[in-house]
Amino acid sequence: GFFCLFIAGTRGPLICTIAAMVLNVILNYRGRKTFVFIFLGILAIVLVQTNILATLLNLLASLLSSIGITNLRIIDFYNEGNLADTSGRNDLQYIITDAISQRPLRGYGVGYDRMVLDGSYVHNIILETVVSFGILFGGIFLASIAVVIIRNLFSRNRSLKIIAFIFFTSS
């Protein structure tokens, strides 16, 4: 799955997946395995700082292009220094923030972000909820979701814990 996300160049899901991996290590591993993960984290920092990661990514891009996978958006973003590029999403967030400031208490109803953004959406669950339901009801809704997620992160039921973990890292 991680490899498919990498090839697709979807930065958000990749970050969520990495966050899930890191949180999984923090929550579930103790003892000697912890040192292995700390070592891997330090190794990752060294690879980035010494620019070895760029070389490895370009080698991977060459390997993948030799088997027909040529459109590697994330490697292009990395090489261009645009990994943090928001692809215009900041502009969408400013439009929605302005709409929230004009009608903060009541909101506009479900899906308003898509109406005002010509079919696009804001890519931010908090802003989407607040513009739809207003600060009061949207805040209550988001707080209740947070309580459910946090409560189930510490549940004894492993299935609930995993589902809450996925929601937490993807949010």
mmCIF file of C-alpha atoms in Angstrom:
data_model
loop_
_atom_site.group_PDB
_atom_site.id
_atom_site.type_symbol
_atom_site.label_atom_id
_atom_site.label_comp_id
_atom_site.label_asym_id
_atom_site.label_seq_id
_atom_site.Cartn_x
_atom_site.Cartn_y
_atom_site.Cartn_z
ATOM 1 C CA GLY A 1 0.000 0.000 0.000
ATOM 2 C CA PHE A 2 2.788 2.411 0.930
ATOM 3 C CA PHE A 3 4.497 1.718 -2.413
ATOM 4 C CA CYS A 4 1.251 2.445 -4.289
ATOM 5 C CA LEU A 5 0.857 5.734 -2.409
ATOM 6 C CA PHE A 6 4.464 6.587 -3.278
ATOM 7 C CA ILE A 7 3.958 5.890 -6.982
ATOM 8 C CA ALA A 8 0.705 7.880 -6.994
ATOM 9 C CA GLY A 9 2.513 10.806 -5.378
ATOM 10 C CA THR A 10 -0.164 11.465 -2.784
ATOM 11 C CA ARG A 11 1.716 13.379 -0.102
ATOM 12 C CA GLY A 12 -1.098 13.630 2.448
ATOM 13 C CA PRO A 13 -1.797 9.898 2.682
ATOM 14 C CA LEU A 14 1.953 9.226 2.756
ATOM 15 C CA ILE A 15 2.338 11.573 5.724
ATOM 16 C CA CYS A 16 -0.621 9.932 7.471
ATOM 17 C CA THR A 17 0.896 6.495 6.846
ATOM 18 C CA ILE A 18 4.261 7.582 8.231
ATOM 19 C CA ALA A 19 2.520 9.152 11.236
ATOM 20 C CA ALA A 20 0.668 5.868 11.805
ATOM 21 C CA MET A 21 3.940 3.948 11.684
ATOM 22 C CA VAL A 22 5.626 6.305 14.148
ATOM 23 C CA LEU A 23 2.661 6.289 16.536
ATOM 24 C CA ASN A 24 2.477 2.515 16.316
ATOM 25 C CA VAL A 25 6.112 2.266 17.371
ATOM 26 C CA ILE A 26 5.619 4.733 20.221
ATOM 27 C CA LEU A 27 2.498 3.011 21.539
ATOM 28 C CA ASN A 28 3.323 -0.650 20.981
ATOM 29 C CA TYR A 29 7.053 -1.287 21.121
ATOM 30 C CA ARG A 30 9.255 -1.302 24.198
ATOM 31 C CA GLY A 31 12.697 -2.608 25.003
ATOM 32 C CA ARG A 32 15.277 -3.506 22.368
ATOM 33 C CA LYS A 33 12.988 -2.842 19.414
ATOM 34 C CA THR A 34 12.765 0.788 20.523
ATOM 35 C CA PHE A 35 16.478 1.238 19.876
ATOM 36 C CA VAL A 36 16.094 -0.189 16.370
ATOM 37 C CA PHE A 37 13.383 2.355 15.597
ATOM 38 C CA ILE A 38 15.406 5.207 17.113
ATOM 39 C CA PHE A 39 18.335 4.133 14.929
ATOM 40 C CA LEU A 40 16.115 4.099 11.843
ATOM 41 C CA GLY A 41 14.844 7.591 12.706
ATOM 42 C CA ILE A 42 18.386 8.916 13.095
ATOM 43 C CA LEU A 43 19.368 7.197 9.835
ATOM 44 C CA ALA A 44 16.464 8.914 8.059
ATOM 45 C CA ILE A 45 17.597 12.314 9.372
ATOM 46 C CA VAL A 46 21.173 11.641 8.225
ATOM 47 C CA LEU A 47 19.972 10.553 4.771
ATOM 48 C CA VAL A 48 17.989 13.764 4.356
ATOM 49 C CA GLN A 49 20.711 16.073 5.694
ATOM 50 C CA THR A 50 23.529 14.538 3.624
ATOM 51 C CA ASN A 51 21.394 14.544 0.455
ATOM 52 C CA ILE A 52 21.840 10.784 0.108
ATOM 53 C CA LEU A 53 18.043 10.466 0.129
ATOM 54 C CA ALA A 54 17.848 12.500 -3.097
ATOM 55 C CA THR A 55 20.348 10.179 -4.747
ATOM 56 C CA LEU A 56 18.439 7.097 -3.568
ATOM 57 C CA LEU A 57 15.133 8.557 -4.783
ATOM 58 C CA ASN A 58 16.594 9.313 -8.193
ATOM 59 C CA LEU A 59 17.979 5.768 -8.414
ATOM 60 C CA LEU A 60 14.528 4.454 -7.524
ATOM 61 C CA ALA A 61 13.000 6.712 -10.180
ATOM 62 C CA SER A 62 15.422 5.327 -12.781
ATOM 63 C CA LEU A 63 14.606 1.768 -11.751
ATOM 64 C CA LEU A 64 10.857 2.383 -11.901
ATOM 65 C CA SER A 65 11.069 4.186 -15.237
ATOM 66 C CA SER A 66 12.940 1.191 -16.668
ATOM 67 C CA ILE A 67 9.843 -0.930 -15.969
ATOM 68 C CA GLY A 68 7.426 1.663 -17.378
ATOM 69 C CA ILE A 69 6.499 3.729 -14.306
ATOM 70 C CA THR A 70 7.554 7.189 -15.422
ATOM 71 C CA ASN A 71 5.197 9.660 -13.772
ATOM 72 C CA LEU A 72 6.607 9.917 -10.244
ATOM 73 C CA ARG A 73 5.067 13.121 -8.944
ATOM 74 C CA ILE A 74 6.489 12.889 -5.424
ATOM 75 C CA ILE A 75 10.074 12.494 -6.656
ATOM 76 C CA ASP A 76 9.569 15.460 -8.985
ATOM 77 C CA PHE A 77 8.239 17.509 -6.055
ATOM 78 C CA TYR A 78 11.216 16.452 -3.927
ATOM 79 C CA ASN A 79 13.773 17.317 -6.621
ATOM 80 C CA GLU A 80 12.133 20.689 -7.262
ATOM 81 C CA GLY A 81 11.968 21.478 -3.533
ATOM 82 C CA ASN A 82 8.165 21.647 -3.668
ATOM 83 C CA LEU A 83 7.194 18.926 -1.188
ATOM 84 C CA ALA A 84 5.495 21.562 0.966
ATOM 85 C CA ASP A 85 3.629 23.086 -1.994
ATOM 86 C CA THR A 86 -0.060 23.305 -1.126
ATOM 87 C CA SER A 87 -1.269 23.085 -4.746
ATOM 88 C CA GLY A 88 -3.495 26.114 -4.217
ATOM 89 C CA ARG A 89 -5.203 24.695 -1.139
ATOM 90 C CA ASN A 90 -4.239 27.710 0.979
ATOM 91 C CA ASP A 91 -6.361 29.879 -1.317
ATOM 92 C CA LEU A 92 -9.310 27.529 -0.792
ATOM 93 C CA GLN A 93 -8.844 27.716 2.958
ATOM 94 C CA TYR A 94 -8.799 31.540 2.877
ATOM 95 C CA ILE A 95 -12.101 31.558 0.972
ATOM 96 C CA ILE A 96 -13.708 29.197 3.497
ATOM 97 C CA THR A 97 -12.249 31.079 6.475
ATOM 98 C CA ASP A 98 -13.756 34.275 5.060
ATOM 99 C CA ALA A 99 -17.132 32.529 4.677
ATOM 100 C CA ILE A 100 -16.928 31.338 8.293
ATOM 101 C CA SER A 101 -16.205 34.884 9.502
ATOM 102 C CA GLN A 102 -19.313 36.165 7.685
ATOM 103 C CA ARG A 103 -21.619 33.588 9.260
ATOM 104 C CA PRO A 104 -19.792 32.037 12.226
ATOM 105 C CA LEU A 105 -22.647 30.758 14.373
ATOM 106 C CA ARG A 106 -25.074 29.135 11.958
ATOM 107 C CA GLY A 107 -22.853 27.958 9.134
ATOM 108 C CA TYR A 108 -24.157 27.399 5.635
ATOM 109 C CA GLY A 109 -25.185 23.754 5.569
ATOM 110 C CA VAL A 110 -23.531 20.531 4.506
ATOM 111 C CA GLY A 111 -21.448 20.794 1.351
ATOM 112 C CA TYR A 112 -21.213 24.577 1.261
ATOM 113 C CA ASP A 113 -17.472 24.433 0.649
ATOM 114 C CA ARG A 114 -18.137 22.603 -2.613
ATOM 115 C CA MET A 115 -20.677 25.220 -3.661
ATOM 116 C CA VAL A 116 -18.447 28.204 -2.995
ATOM 117 C CA LEU A 117 -15.316 26.498 -4.376
ATOM 118 C CA ASP A 118 -16.930 25.477 -7.688
ATOM 119 C CA GLY A 119 -17.088 21.758 -6.940
ATOM 120 C CA SER A 120 -13.756 21.516 -5.138
ATOM 121 C CA TYR A 121 -13.479 21.056 -1.417
ATOM 122 C CA VAL A 122 -11.353 22.680 1.248
ATOM 123 C CA HIS A 123 -9.184 19.610 2.143
ATOM 124 C CA ASN A 124 -9.502 20.452 5.834
ATOM 125 C CA ILE A 125 -12.028 18.563 7.983
ATOM 126 C CA ILE A 126 -12.135 21.268 10.653
ATOM 127 C CA LEU A 127 -12.884 24.104 8.239
ATOM 128 C CA GLU A 128 -15.338 21.952 6.299
ATOM 129 C CA THR A 129 -17.264 21.105 9.475
ATOM 130 C CA VAL A 130 -17.290 24.673 10.813
ATOM 131 C CA VAL A 131 -18.403 26.228 7.508
ATOM 132 C CA SER A 132 -21.169 23.625 7.289
ATOM 133 C CA PHE A 133 -22.471 23.713 10.870
ATOM 134 C CA GLY A 134 -21.068 26.911 12.382
ATOM 135 C CA ILE A 135 -18.616 27.266 15.239
ATOM 136 C CA LEU A 136 -20.957 26.060 17.989
ATOM 137 C CA PHE A 137 -22.455 22.918 16.411
ATOM 138 C CA GLY A 138 -19.376 22.203 14.296
ATOM 139 C CA GLY A 139 -17.200 22.516 17.408
ATOM 140 C CA ILE A 140 -19.464 20.170 19.359
ATOM 141 C CA PHE A 141 -19.406 17.685 16.485
ATOM 142 C CA LEU A 142 -15.598 17.793 16.176
ATOM 143 C CA ALA A 143 -15.162 17.545 19.956
ATOM 144 C CA SER A 144 -17.434 14.519 20.115
ATOM 145 C CA ILE A 145 -15.478 12.814 17.327
ATOM 146 C CA ALA A 146 -12.222 13.598 19.162
ATOM 147 C CA VAL A 147 -13.595 12.113 22.396
ATOM 148 C CA VAL A 148 -14.686 8.929 20.630
ATOM 149 C CA ILE A 149 -11.324 8.563 18.890
ATOM 150 C CA ILE A 150 -9.275 9.220 22.032
ATOM 151 C CA ARG A 151 -11.453 6.969 24.189
ATOM 152 C CA ASN A 152 -11.142 4.112 21.703
ATOM 153 C CA LEU A 153 -7.390 4.577 21.314
ATOM 154 C CA PHE A 154 -7.141 3.211 24.842
ATOM 155 C CA SER A 155 -9.870 0.587 24.480
ATOM 156 C CA ARG A 156 -9.241 -3.038 25.388
ATOM 157 C CA ASN A 157 -11.010 -4.063 22.200
ATOM 158 C CA ARG A 158 -8.202 -4.355 19.649
ATOM 159 C CA SER A 159 -10.499 -3.762 16.652
ATOM 160 C CA LEU A 160 -11.840 -0.501 18.089
ATOM 161 C CA LYS A 161 -8.305 0.543 18.959
ATOM 162 C CA ILE A 162 -7.121 -0.050 15.382
ATOM 163 C CA ILE A 163 -10.075 1.819 13.864
ATOM 164 C CA ALA A 164 -9.550 4.759 16.238
ATOM 165 C CA PHE A 165 -5.849 4.725 15.394
ATOM 166 C CA ILE A 166 -6.624 4.928 11.674
ATOM 167 C CA PHE A 167 -9.071 7.816 12.211
ATOM 168 C CA PHE A 168 -6.586 9.644 14.442
ATOM 169 C CA THR A 169 -3.673 9.424 12.021
ATOM 170 C CA SER A 170 -5.786 10.216 8.955
ATOM 171 C CA SER A 171 -7.370 13.254 10.580
#
